[in-house]
Coordinates of C-alpha atoms in Angstrom, one line a residue:
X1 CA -15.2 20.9 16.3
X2 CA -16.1 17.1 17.3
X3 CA -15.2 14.0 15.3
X4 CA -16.3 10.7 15.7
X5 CA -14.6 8.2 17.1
X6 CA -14.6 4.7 15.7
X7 CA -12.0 3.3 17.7
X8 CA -12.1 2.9 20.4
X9 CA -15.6 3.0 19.9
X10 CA -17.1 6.5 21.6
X11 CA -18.8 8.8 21.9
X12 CA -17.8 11.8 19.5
X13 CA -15.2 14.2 21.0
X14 CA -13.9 17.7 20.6
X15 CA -10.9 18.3 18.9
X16 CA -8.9 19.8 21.9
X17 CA -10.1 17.2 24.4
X18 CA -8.4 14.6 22.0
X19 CA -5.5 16.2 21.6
X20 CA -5.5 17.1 25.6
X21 CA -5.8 12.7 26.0
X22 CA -3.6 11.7 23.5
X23 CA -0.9 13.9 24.9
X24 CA -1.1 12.4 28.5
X25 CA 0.8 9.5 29.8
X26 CA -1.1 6.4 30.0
X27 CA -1.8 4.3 33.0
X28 CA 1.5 1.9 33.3
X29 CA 3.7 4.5 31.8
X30 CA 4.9 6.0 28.2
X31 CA 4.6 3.7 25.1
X32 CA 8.6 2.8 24.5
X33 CA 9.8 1.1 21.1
X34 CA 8.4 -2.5 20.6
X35 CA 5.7 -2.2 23.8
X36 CA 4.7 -5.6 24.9
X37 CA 1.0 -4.1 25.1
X38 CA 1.1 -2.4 21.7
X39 CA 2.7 -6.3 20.2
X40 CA -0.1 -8.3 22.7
X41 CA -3.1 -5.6 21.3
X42 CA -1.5 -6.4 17.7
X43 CA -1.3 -9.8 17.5
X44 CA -4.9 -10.5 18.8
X45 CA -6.5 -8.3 16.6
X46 CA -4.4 -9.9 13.6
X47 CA -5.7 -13.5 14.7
X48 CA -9.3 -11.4 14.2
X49 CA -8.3 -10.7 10.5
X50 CA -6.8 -14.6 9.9
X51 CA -10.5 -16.0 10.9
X52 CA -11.5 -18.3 7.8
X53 CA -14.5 -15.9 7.4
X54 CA -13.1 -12.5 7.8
X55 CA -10.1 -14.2 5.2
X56 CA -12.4 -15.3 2.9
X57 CA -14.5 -12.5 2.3
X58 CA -11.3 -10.0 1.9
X59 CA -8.5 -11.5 1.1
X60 CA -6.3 -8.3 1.4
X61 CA -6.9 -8.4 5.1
X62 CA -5.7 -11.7 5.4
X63 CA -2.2 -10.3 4.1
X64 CA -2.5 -7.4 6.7
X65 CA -3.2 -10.4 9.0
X66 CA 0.0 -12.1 8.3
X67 CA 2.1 -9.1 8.4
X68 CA 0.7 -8.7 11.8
X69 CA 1.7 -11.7 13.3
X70 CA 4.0 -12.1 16.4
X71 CA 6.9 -13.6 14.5
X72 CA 6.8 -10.9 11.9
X73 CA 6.3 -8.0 14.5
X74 CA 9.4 -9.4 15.8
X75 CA 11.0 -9.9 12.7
X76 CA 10.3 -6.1 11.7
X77 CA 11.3 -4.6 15.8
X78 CA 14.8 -6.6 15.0
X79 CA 15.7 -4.5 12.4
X80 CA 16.0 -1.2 15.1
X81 CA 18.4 -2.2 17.1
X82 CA 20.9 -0.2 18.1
X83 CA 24.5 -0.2 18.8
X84 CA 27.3 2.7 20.8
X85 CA 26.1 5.7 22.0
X86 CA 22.5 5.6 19.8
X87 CA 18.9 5.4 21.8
X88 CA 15.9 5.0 19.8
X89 CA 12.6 6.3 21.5
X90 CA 9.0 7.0 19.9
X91 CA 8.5 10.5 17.7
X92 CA 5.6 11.5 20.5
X93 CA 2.3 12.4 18.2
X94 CA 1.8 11.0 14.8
X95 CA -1.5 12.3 12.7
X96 CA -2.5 9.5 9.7
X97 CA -4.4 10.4 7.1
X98 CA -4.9 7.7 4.7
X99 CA -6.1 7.5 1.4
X100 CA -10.3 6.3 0.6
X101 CA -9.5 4.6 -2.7
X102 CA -7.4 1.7 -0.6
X103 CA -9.3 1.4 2.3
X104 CA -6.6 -0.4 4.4
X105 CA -3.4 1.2 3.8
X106 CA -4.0 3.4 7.0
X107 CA -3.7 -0.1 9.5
X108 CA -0.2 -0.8 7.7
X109 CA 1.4 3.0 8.7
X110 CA -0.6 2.9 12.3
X111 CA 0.1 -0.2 13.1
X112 CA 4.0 0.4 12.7
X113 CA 3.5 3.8 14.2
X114 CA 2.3 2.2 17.3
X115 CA 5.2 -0.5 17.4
X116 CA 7.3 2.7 17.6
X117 CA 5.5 3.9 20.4
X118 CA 4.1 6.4 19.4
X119 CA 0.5 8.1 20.5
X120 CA -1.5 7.7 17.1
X121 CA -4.7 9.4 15.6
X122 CA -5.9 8.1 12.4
X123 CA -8.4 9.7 10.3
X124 CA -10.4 7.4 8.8
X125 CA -12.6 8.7 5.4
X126 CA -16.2 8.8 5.9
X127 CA -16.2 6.8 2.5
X128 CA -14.2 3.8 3.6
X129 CA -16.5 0.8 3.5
X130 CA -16.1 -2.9 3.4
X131 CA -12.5 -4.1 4.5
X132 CA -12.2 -0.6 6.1
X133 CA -14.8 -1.4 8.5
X134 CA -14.2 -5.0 9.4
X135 CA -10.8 -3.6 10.2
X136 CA -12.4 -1.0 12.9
X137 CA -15.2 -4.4 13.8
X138 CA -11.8 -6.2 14.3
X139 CA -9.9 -3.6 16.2
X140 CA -12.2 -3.1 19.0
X141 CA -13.2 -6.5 19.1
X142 CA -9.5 -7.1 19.9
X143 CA -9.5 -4.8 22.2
X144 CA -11.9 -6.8 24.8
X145 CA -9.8 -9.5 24.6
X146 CA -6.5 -7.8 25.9
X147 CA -5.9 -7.5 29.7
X148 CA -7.0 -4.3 31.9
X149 CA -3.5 -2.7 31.7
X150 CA -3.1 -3.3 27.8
X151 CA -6.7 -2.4 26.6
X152 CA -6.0 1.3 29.1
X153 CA -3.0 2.1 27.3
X154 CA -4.1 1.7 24.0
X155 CA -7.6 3.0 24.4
X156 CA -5.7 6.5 25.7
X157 CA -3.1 6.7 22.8
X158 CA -4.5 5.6 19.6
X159 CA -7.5 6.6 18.4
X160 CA -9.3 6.4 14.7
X161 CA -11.8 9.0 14.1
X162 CA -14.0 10.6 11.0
X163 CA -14.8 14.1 10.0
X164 CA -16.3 16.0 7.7
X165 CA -13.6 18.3 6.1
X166 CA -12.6 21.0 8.2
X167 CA -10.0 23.0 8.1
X168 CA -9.8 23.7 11.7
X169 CA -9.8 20.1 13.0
X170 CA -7.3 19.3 10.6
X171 CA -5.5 22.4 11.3
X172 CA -5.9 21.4 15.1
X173 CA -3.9 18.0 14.7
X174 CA -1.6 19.0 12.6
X175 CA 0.4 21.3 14.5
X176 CA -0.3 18.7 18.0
X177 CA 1.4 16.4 15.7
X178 CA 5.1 15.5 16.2
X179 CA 4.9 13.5 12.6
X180 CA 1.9 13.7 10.1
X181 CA 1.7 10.8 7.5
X182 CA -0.3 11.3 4.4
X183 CA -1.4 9.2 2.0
X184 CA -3.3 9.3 -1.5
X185 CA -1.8 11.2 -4.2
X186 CA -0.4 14.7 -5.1
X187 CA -3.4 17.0 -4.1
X188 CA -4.2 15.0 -1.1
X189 CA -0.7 16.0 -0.2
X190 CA -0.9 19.9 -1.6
X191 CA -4.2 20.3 0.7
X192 CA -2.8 19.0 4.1
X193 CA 0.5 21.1 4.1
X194 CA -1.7 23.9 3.8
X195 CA -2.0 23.5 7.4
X196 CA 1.6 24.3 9.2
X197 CA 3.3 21.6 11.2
X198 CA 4.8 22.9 14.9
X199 CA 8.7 23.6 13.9
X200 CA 9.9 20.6 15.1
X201 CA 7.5 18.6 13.4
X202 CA 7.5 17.2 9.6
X203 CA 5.7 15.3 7.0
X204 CA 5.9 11.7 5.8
X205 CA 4.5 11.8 2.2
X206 CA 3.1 9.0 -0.4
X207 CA 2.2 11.6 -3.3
X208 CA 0.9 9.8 -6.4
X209 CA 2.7 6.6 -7.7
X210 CA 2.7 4.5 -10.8
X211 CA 3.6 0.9 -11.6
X212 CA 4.1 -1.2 -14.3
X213 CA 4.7 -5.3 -15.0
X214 CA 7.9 -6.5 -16.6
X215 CA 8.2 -10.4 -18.2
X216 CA 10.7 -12.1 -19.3
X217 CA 9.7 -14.0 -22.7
X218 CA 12.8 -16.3 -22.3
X219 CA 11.3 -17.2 -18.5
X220 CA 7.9 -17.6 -19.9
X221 CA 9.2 -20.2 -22.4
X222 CA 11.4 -21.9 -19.8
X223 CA 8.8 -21.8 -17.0
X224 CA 6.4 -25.2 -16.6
X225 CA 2.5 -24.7 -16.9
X226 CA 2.0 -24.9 -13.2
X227 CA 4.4 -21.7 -13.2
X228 CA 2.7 -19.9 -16.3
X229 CA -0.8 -20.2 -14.1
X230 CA 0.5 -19.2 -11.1
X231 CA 1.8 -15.6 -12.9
X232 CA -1.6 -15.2 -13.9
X233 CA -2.7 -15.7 -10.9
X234 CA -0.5 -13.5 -9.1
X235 CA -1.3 -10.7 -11.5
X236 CA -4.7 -10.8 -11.2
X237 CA -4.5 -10.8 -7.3
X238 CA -1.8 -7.6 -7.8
X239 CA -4.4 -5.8 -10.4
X240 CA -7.9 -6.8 -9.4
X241 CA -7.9 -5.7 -5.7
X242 CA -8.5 -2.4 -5.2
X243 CA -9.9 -2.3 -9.0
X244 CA -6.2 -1.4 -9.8
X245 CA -6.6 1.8 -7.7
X246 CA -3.7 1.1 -5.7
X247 CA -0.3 3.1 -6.1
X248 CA 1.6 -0.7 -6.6
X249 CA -0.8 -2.2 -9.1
X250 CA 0.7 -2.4 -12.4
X251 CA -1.1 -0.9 -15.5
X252 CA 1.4 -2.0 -18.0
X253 CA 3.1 -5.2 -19.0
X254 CA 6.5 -5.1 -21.1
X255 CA 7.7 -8.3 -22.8
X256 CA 11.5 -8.4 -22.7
X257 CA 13.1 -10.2 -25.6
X258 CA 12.1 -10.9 -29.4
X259 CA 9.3 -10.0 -31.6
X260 CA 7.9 -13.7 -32.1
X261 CA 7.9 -14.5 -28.6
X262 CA 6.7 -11.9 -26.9
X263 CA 3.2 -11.8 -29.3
X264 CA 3.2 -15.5 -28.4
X265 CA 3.7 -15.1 -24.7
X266 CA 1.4 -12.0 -24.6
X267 CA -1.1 -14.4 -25.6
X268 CA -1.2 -17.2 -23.8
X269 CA -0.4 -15.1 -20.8
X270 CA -3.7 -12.9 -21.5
X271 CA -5.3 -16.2 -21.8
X272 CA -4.4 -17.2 -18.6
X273 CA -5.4 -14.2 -17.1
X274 CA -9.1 -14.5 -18.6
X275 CA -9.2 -17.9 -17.0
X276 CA -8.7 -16.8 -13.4
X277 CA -11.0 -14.5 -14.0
X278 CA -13.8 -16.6 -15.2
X279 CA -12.1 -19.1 -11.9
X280 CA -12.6 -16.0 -9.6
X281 CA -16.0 -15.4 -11.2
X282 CA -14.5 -11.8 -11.3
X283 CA -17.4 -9.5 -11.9
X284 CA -17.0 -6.4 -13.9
X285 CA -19.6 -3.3 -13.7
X286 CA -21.4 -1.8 -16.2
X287 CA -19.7 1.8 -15.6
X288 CA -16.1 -0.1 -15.4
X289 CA -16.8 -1.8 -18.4
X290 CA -17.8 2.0 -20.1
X291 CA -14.7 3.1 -18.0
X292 CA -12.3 0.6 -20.3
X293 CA -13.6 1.3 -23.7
X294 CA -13.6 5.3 -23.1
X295 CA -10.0 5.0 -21.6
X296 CA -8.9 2.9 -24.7
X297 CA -10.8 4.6 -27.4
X298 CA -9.0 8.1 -26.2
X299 CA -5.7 6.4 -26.3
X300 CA -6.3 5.6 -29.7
X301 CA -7.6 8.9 -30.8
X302 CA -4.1 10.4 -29.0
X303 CA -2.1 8.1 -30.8
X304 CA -0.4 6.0 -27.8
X305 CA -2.0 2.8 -29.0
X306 CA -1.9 1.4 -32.4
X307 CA -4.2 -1.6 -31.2
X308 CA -6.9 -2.5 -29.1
X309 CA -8.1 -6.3 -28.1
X310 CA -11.4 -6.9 -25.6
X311 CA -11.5 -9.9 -24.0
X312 CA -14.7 -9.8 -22.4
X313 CA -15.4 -6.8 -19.8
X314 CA -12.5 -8.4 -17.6
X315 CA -9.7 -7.3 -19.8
X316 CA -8.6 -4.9 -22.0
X317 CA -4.9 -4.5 -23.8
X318 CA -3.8 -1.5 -25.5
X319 CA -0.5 -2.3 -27.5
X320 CA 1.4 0.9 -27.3
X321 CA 2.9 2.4 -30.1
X322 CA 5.5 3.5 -28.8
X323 CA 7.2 2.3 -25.2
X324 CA 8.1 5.4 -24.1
X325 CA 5.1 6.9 -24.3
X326 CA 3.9 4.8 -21.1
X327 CA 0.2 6.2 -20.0
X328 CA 0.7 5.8 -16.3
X329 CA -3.0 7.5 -15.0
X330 CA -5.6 4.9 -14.3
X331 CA -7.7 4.1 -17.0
X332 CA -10.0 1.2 -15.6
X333 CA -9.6 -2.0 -13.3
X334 CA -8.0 -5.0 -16.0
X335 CA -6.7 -1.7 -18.7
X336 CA -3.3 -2.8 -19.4
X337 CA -1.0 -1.1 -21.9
X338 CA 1.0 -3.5 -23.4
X339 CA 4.6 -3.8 -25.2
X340 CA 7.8 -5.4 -25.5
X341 CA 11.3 -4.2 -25.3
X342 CA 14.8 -6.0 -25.8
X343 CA 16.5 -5.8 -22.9
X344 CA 15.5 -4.2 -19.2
X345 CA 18.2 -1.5 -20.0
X346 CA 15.6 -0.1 -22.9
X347 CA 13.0 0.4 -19.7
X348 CA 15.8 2.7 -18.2
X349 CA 14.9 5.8 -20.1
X350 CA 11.6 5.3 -19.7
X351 CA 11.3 5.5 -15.7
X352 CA 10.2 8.5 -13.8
X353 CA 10.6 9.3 -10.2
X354 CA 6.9 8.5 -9.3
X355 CA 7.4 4.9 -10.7
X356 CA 7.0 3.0 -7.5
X357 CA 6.6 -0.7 -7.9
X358 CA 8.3 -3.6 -11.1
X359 CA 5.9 -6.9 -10.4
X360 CA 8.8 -9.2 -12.5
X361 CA 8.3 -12.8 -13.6
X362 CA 10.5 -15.4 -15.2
X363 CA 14.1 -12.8 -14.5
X364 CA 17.2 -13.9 -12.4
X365 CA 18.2 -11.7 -9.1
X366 CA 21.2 -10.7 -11.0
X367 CA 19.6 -8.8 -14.0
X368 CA 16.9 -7.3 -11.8
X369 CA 20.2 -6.0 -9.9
X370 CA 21.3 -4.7 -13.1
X371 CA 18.3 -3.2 -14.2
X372 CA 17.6 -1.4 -10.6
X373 CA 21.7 -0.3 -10.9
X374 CA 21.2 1.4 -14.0
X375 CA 18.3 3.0 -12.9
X376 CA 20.9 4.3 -9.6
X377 CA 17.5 5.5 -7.3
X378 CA 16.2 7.5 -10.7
X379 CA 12.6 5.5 -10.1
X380 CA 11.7 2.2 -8.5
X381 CA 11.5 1.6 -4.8
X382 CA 11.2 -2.2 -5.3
X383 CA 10.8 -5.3 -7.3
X384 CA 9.0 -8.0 -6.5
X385 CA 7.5 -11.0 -8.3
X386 CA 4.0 -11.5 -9.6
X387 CA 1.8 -11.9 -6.8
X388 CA 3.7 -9.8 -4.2
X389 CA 3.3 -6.3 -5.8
X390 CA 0.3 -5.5 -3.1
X391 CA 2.4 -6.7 -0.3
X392 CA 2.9 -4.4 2.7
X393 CA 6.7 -4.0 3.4
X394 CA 7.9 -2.0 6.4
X395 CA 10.1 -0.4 3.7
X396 CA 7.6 1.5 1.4
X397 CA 8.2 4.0 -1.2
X398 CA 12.2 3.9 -0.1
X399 CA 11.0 4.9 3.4
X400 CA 12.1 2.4 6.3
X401 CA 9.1 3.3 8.4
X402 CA 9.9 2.2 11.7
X403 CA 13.0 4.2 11.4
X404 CA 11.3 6.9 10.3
X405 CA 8.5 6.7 13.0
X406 CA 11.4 6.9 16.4
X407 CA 13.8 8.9 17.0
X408 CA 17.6 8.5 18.1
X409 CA 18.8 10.3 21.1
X410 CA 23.2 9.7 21.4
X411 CA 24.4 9.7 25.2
X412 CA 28.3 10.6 25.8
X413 CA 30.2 10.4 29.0

């Protein structure tokens, strides 16, 4: 039962004998909460993801970049303080297992793991490529350029390793784990509890999720040109990385006020869109291009569409014929059902529990309240404007994660 390790970088290792090092106190002591070698190890490999190169070439990991950065480390450990009798400490062992389809999802949860404190073992899917492993290139590049001390207590508590399914490694760190974190849908999430957790121990889940766009036609018509462009912009960066795979890329758009406007809006906004893309020199393959038509066509033959437009192989709009009947599976990087309501409160009805993330354009704070009021924790873990809807949080799918990484232990006298 041997994995490989890809960071550190090593030779492969038997299950046991990682679980055996992982448990042991470092050299210099126990990770606590917010360990100045855990921040120091962080913020030099976030300066490796920043490089112009590395930024340029995957943009997503200059956003992991950014959110790894010393001011917003700090930012994020500021929000655990605690106050009277409460002390926070790590959970002990947490076991990630990430989702393939977003290949960097697994630095966001480790990294916030590790500002916890905790010991960490990530497994990393055999079909990660690309961002995936610059991230490991990065990692243990980072790692030569910390001191002595701080390179020997994160090489002997966090390790990122790959295996071939097996149920008796992943058997193995699941019950050594104090915490197990999975990622990637609702059978990822069936198949790993079928492994039991040590009593004490539980699971952090991100089953599947579903998002959707809402615009306002009044902000559209109010907004300047320089504002219409950036939406499209901002969409395209929430929809085109990860080929819409990820849980918070929306895969409908619903125009919010009259008839008239809305078709108008819809149109120029589409528009738009199609220009960033030929900007971008976006690239669509032949099999997603087959994907698009095979996904709309069966819409229509179902009856959830009652019109199709093309534009290109870059987009593809399916005008639903009726809003409630919201397809929310993937059906093809740039497939967007589209429709328009009256009001936000007509979107109530129409939310389910796995609805995770609203990208928003042209509304006010105060009827986005409203909207997420009415809703009263039904669906929706967050708004955010166009643009944003791919940008980590430390509060994720209603989870405060470094909350739910430590621990509190109360002291009386």
């Amino acid at each position: 039962m041997t994995l490989d390790q890809r960071f550190p970088l090593s030779d492969p290792i038997e299950v046991s004998s990682l679980v055996e090092e992982l448990r042991a106190e470092p050299v210099g002591g126990r990770l606590r909460v917010g360990d100045p070698r855990v921040v120091e190890f962080l913020t030099k490999f976030a300066r490796k993801l920043l490089a112009p190169a590395t930024a340029r070439r995957f943009p997503e990991l200059a956003s992991l970049g950014f959110f790894l950065r010393k001011g917003e480390i700090a930012k994020a450990l500021s929000t655990l303080e605690t106050s009277g009798d409460a002390l926070r400490f790590p959970r002990g062992l947490v076991f990630h297992v990430p989702p393939a389809n977003v290949d960097t999802i697994f630095v966001y949860s480790w990294a916030l793991s590790a500002l916890a404190g905790n010991h960490n073992v990530v497994r990393v899917s055999s079909r990660s490529a690309g961002a995936a492993e610059t991230v490991l290139e990065a990692l243990n590049a980072a790692l030569s350029e910390v001191d002595a001390d701080t390179a020997a207590a994160i090489t002997a508590t966090q390790r990122m390793v790959t295996y071939d399914r097996s149920d008796a490694i992943s058997g193995a760190l699941s019950v050594a784990a104090d915490l197990r974190v999975i990622w990637g849908g609702d059978a990822s999430v069936a198949a790993l509890r079928k492994y039991p957790l040590a009593p004490h121990a539980r699971d952090l889940t991100f089953p599947d999720r579903s998002s959707f766009a809402v615009a306002s036609v009044r902000g559209w018509q109010n907004a300047s040109e320089a504002e219409r462009r950036g939406a499209a912009e901002g969409f395209y960066n929430d929809s085109y990385w990860f080929d819409q795979a990820a849980c918070s890329s929306p895969r409908a758009v619903f125009w919010v006020g009259d008839e008239a406007g809305a078709r108008e809006a819809g149109q120029e906004f589409r528009k738009l869109l199609a220009e960033v893309l030929a900007t971008k020199q976006h690239v669509t393959e032949p099999a997603m291009a087959v994907q698009k038509r095979v996904s709309a066509y069966g819409a229509a033959v179902d009856g959830l569409v009652n019109g199709i437009e093309f534009q290109g192989n870059g987009i593809a709009t399916l005008e639903l014929a009726d809003p409630a009947v919201l397809p929310r599976e993937w059906l093809g990087a740039g497939t967007f059902a589209n429709a328009r309501v009256d009001t936000l409160s007509d979107l109530v009805p129409i939310v389910l529990r796995k609805d995770q993330t609203v990208g928003q354009f042209g509304f006010t704070k105060e009827e986005l309240t409203e909207f997420v009021t009415e809703l009263a924790g039904r669906g929706v873990d967050r708004v955010v404007p166009f643009g944003s809807a791919l940008t980590f949080s430390a509060i994720w799918d209603g989870y405060d994660l470094l909350t739910e990484f430590s621990r509190l232990v109360t002291v009386q006298a």
